[in-house]
Amino acid sequence: MARNIRIKVARAEKDMTQKALAEAVGISRQTMNAIEQGEYNPTIKLCRSICRVLGKSLDELFWEEDTPE
């Protein structure tokens, strides 16, 4: 699973820490860090909550780019 830099960028645009975003969506900062590092695959419900707080769409934050193998 690839790192999710788009969440980090969206957080920075809102001037939010991982802790603040995690609290806003009801998870721990460690879980938010794992999501950003690509070490945890969030549920669709959690993805939607993150998108709502950051004012982004699912496609903007979670769409996986096609990469050649």
XYZ file of C-alpha atoms in Angstrom, residues 2-63:
62
model
C 1.416 3.387 -0.988
C 1.817 6.363 1.294
C -1.083 8.802 1.198
C 0.602 12.166 0.749
C -2.697 13.718 -0.382
C -4.146 13.493 3.135
C -1.035 15.142 4.560
C -1.246 17.943 1.971
C -4.980 18.452 2.625
C -4.282 18.586 6.386
C -1.593 21.206 5.818
C -3.994 23.290 3.719
C -6.393 23.300 6.696
C -3.495 23.870 9.145
C -4.421 20.661 11.004
C -2.176 18.281 12.876
C -2.575 14.526 12.642
C -3.933 14.640 16.182
C -6.559 17.278 15.323
C -7.742 15.362 12.259
C -7.777 12.092 14.168
C -9.882 13.621 16.938
C -12.275 15.129 14.378
C -12.944 11.708 12.840
C -12.852 9.717 16.078
C -9.628 7.722 15.765
C -6.203 7.816 17.412
C -3.299 9.868 16.088
C -1.399 6.617 15.621
C -4.130 5.282 13.318
C -4.109 8.521 11.312
C -0.340 8.230 10.986
C -0.686 4.624 9.787
C -3.244 5.728 7.163
C -0.888 8.436 5.887
C 2.034 5.985 5.837
C 0.002 3.433 3.890
C 0.180 0.902 6.725
C -3.570 0.863 7.452
C -6.463 0.503 5.027
C -9.364 2.585 6.413
C -12.997 1.608 6.017
C -15.119 3.516 3.511
C -16.945 5.123 6.445
C -13.655 6.409 7.857
C -12.535 7.583 4.406
C -15.764 9.560 4.047
C -15.285 11.128 7.495
C -11.738 12.193 6.632
C -12.954 13.664 3.333
C -15.770 15.546 5.060
C -13.426 17.135 7.626
C -10.850 18.063 4.978
C -13.423 19.289 2.444
C -12.231 16.858 -0.248
C -13.825 14.095 -2.312
C -13.005 10.409 -2.057
C -11.342 10.620 -5.471
C -9.162 13.538 -4.385
C -7.809 11.762 -1.314
C -8.057 8.031 -1.942
C -8.081 7.320 -5.689
